[in-house]
Short mmCIF file of C-alpha atoms in Angstrom, two decimals:
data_model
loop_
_atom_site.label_atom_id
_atom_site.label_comp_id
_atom_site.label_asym_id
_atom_site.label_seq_id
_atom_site.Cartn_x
_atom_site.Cartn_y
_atom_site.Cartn_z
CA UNK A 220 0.00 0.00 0.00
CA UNK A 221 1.28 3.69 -0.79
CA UNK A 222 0.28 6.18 1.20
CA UNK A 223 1.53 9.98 1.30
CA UNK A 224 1.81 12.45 3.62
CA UNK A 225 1.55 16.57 2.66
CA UNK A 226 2.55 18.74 5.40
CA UNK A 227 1.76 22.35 4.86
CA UNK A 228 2.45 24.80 7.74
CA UNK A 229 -0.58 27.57 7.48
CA UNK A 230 1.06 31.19 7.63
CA UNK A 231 -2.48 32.41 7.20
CA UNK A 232 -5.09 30.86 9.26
CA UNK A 233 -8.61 30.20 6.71
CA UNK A 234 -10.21 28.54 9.44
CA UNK A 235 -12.76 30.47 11.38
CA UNK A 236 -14.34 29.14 14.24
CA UNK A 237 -17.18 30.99 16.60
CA UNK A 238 -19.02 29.63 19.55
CA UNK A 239 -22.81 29.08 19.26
CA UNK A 240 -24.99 27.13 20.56
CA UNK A 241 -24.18 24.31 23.64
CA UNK A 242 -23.07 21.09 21.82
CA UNK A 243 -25.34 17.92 22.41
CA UNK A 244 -24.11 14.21 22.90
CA UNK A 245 -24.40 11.59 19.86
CA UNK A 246 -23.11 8.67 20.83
CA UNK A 247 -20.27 7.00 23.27
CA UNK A 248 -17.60 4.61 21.58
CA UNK A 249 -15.02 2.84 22.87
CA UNK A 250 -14.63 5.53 26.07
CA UNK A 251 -14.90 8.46 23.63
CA UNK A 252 -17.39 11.01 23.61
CA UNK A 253 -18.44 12.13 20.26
CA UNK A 254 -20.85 14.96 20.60
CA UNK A 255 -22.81 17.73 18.42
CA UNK A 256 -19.87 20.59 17.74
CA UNK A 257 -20.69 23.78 19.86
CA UNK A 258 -18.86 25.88 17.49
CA UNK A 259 -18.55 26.52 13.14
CA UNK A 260 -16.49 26.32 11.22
CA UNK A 261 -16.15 28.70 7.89
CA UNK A 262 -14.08 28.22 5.24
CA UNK A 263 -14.19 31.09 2.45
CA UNK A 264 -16.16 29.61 -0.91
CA UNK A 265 -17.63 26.72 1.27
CA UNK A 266 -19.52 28.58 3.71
CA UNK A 267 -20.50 27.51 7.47
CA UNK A 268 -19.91 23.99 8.92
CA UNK A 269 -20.80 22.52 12.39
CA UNK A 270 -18.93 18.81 13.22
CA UNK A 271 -18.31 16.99 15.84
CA UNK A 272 -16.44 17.38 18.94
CA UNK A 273 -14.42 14.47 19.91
CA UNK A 274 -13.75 14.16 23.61
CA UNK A 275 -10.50 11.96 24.23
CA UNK A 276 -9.97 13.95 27.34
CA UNK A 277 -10.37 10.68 30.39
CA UNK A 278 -8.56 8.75 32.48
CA UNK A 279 -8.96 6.01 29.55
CA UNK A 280 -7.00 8.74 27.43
CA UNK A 281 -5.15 10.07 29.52
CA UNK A 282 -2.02 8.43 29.07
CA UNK A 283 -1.77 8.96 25.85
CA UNK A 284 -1.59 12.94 26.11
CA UNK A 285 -4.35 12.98 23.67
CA UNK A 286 -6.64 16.78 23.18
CA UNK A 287 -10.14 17.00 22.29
CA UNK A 288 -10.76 17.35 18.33
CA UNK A 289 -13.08 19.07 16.28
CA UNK A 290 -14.00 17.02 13.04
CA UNK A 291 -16.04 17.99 10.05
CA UNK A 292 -16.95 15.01 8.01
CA UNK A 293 -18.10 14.59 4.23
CA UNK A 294 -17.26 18.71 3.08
CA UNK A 295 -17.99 17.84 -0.27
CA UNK A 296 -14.71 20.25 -2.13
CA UNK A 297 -14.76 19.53 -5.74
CA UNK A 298 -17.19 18.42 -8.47
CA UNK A 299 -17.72 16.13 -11.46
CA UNK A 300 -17.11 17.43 -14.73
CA UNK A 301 -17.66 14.90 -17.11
CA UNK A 302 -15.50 11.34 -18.21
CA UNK A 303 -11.53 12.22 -18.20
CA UNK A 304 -12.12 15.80 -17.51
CA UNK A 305 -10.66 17.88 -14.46
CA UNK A 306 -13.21 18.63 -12.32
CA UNK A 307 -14.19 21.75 -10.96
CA UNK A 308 -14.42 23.75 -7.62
CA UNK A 309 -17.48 23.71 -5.32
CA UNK A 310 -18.21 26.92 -3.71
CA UNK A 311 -21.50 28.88 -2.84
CA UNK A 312 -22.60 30.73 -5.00
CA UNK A 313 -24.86 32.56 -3.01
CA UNK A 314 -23.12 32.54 0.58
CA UNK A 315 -25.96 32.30 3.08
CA UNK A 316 -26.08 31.86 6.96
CA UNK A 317 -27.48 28.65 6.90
CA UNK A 318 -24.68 26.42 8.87
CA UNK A 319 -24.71 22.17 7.30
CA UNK A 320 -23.89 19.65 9.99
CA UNK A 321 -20.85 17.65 8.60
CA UNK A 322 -21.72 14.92 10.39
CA UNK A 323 -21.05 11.79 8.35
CA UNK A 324 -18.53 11.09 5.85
CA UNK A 325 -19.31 11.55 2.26
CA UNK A 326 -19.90 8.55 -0.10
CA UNK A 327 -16.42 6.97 -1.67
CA UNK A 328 -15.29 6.87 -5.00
CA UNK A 329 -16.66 4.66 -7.82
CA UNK A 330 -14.58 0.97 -6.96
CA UNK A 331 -14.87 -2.38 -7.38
CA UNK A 332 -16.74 -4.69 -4.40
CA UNK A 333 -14.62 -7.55 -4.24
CA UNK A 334 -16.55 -10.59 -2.83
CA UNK A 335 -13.98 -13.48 -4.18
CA UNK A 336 -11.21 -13.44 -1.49
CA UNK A 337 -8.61 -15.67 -3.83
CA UNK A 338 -9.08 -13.18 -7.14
CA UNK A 339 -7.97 -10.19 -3.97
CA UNK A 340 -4.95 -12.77 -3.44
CA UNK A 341 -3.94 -12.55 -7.01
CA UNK A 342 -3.42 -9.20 -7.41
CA UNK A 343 -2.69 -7.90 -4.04
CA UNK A 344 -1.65 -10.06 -0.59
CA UNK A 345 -3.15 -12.89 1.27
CA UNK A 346 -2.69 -10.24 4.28
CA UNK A 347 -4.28 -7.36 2.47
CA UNK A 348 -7.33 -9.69 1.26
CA UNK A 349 -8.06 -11.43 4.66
CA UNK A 350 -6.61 -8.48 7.45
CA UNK A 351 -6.98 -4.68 5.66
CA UNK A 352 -9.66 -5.28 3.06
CA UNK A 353 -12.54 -6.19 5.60
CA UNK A 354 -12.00 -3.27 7.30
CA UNK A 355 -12.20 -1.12 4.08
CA UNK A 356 -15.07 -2.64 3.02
CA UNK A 357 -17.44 -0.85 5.50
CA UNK A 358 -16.32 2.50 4.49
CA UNK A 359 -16.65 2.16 0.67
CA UNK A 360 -20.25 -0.01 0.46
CA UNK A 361 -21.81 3.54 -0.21
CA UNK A 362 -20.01 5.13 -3.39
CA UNK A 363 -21.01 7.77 -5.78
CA UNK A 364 -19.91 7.57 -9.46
CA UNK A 365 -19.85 11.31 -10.22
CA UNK A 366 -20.32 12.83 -7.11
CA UNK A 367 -17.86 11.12 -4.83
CA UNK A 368 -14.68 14.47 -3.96
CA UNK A 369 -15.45 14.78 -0.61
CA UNK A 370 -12.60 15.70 2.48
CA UNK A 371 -12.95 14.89 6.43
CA UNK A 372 -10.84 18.01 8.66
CA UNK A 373 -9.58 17.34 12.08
CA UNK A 374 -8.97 20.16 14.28
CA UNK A 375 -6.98 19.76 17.90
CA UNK A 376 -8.87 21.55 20.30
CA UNK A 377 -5.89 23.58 21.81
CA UNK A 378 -6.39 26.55 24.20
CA UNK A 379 -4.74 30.13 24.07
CA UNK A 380 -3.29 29.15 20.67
CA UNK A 381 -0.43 31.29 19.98
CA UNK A 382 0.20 30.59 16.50
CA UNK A 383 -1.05 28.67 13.64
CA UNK A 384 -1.36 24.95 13.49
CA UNK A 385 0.15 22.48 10.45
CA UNK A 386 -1.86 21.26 8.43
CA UNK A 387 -1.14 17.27 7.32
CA UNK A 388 -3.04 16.33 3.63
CA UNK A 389 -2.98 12.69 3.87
CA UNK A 390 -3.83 11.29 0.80
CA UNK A 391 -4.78 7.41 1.04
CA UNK A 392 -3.06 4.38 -1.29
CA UNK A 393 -4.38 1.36 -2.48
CA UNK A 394 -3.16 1.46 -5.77
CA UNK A 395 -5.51 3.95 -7.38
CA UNK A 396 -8.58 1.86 -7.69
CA UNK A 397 -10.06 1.19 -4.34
CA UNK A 398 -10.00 3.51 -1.05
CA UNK A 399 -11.60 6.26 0.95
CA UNK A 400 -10.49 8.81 2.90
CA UNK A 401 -12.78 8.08 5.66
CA UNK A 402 -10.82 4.96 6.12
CA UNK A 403 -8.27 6.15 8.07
CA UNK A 404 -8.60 7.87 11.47
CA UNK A 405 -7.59 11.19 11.11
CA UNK A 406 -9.13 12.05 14.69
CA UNK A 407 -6.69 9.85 16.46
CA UNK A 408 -3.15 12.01 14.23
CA UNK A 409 -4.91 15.18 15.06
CA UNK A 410 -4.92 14.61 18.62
CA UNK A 411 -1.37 13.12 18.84
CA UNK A 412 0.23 15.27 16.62
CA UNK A 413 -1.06 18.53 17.47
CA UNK A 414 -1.71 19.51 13.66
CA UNK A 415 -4.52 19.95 11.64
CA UNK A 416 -5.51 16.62 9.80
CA UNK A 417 -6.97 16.70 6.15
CA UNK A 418 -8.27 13.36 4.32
CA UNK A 419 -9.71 13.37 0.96
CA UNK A 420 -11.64 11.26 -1.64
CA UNK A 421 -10.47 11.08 -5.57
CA UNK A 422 -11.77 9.29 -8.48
CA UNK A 423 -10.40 5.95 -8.83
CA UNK A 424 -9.72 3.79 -11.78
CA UNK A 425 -11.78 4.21 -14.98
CA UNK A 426 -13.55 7.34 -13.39
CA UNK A 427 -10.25 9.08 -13.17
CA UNK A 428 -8.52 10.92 -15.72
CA UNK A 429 -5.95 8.71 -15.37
CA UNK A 430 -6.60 4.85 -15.90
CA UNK A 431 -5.25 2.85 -12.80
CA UNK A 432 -2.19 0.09 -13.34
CA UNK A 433 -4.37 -2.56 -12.51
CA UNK A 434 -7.04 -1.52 -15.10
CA UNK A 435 -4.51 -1.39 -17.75
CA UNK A 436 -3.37 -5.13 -16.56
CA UNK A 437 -6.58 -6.68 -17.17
#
């Protein structure tokens, strides 16, 4: 698997974030917290966004030295253009005050299901078929052909910031036909590293401009 890692460090902060109204509780997993965000989130040409707040601050935690994060999930950031052709930039058109929940991850990119474990084998590893690809699979059951560029931001909840954070673009493997951003946990980086986490969708094999090896192979 090939995986890489942009690290940008931001010189101008674009994120804005404003307290409104008191956040609200979700759901508990695995002794985190994961509650309605209390606060938005703008970003200029996307408008107003309200996450989640991720609450790794417990004894469970502690050891760890983990922070809170803020997380907005499924900011949809580019659109389809047509078969082999760039796509374009999403913004608002007409900027409003209404503020989305990003909430839930976006669909993934157009991929192949595989369901026959040994034709998996052939072309990747017995380990990749039997260990990683389960755990894919639950993150790219819901695809979109067209409609699919979406990105997931991770913010560390630090107090009395004195200067801007880095920002980490992690842009996931897999060989250019299957994957998701959403796959990987960019909560858990966030927290550790103390920098802004970005993960992002892009169109995979056929549907991208550029035809994958393994399409070419077969």
């Amino acid at each position: 698997m090939f995986y890489l890692l942009i690290i940008l460090i931001c010189s101008n902060h674009q994120l804005l974030l404003h307290t409104t109204s008191a956040s609200s509780l979700l759901f508990t997993l695995d002794n985190v917290r994961y509650s309605l965000s209390d606060r938005v989130l703008t970003i200029p040409k996307l408008g107003a966004l309200r996450g989640i707040h991720i609450d790794y601050e417990n004894e469970y935690y502690k050891k760890y030295n983990l922070i809170n994060i803020e997380a907005f999930l499924g900011i949809q950031y580019g659109l389809y253009h047509g078969r082999f052709e760039p796509s374009k930039e999403r913004f608002e058109l007409h900027p409003t005050t209404k503020v989305n929940k990003q909430i839930h991850y976006g669909p993934a990119c157009a991929q192949q299901i595989w369901t026959n474990e040994s034709e998996l084998i052939r072309i990747r590893t017995e380990k990749f078929a039997k260990d990683y690809y389960p755990k894919l699979l639950k993150y790219i059951q819901k695809q979109n052909e067209e409609q699919c560029l979406y990105m997931n931001i991770y913010q560390p909840q630090i107090k009395n910031l004195k200067e801007p954070l880095p920002v980490l673009l992690f842009i996931h493997g897999d060989g250019y036909d299957m994957g998701t951003g959403a796959a990987f946990d960019g909560a858990i980086f966030a927290s550790y590293s103390k920098a802004i986490v970005v993960t992002i969708n892009y169109r995979l094999g056929p549907f991208d401009r550029h035809l994958s090896f393994h399409f070419l192979l077969e």
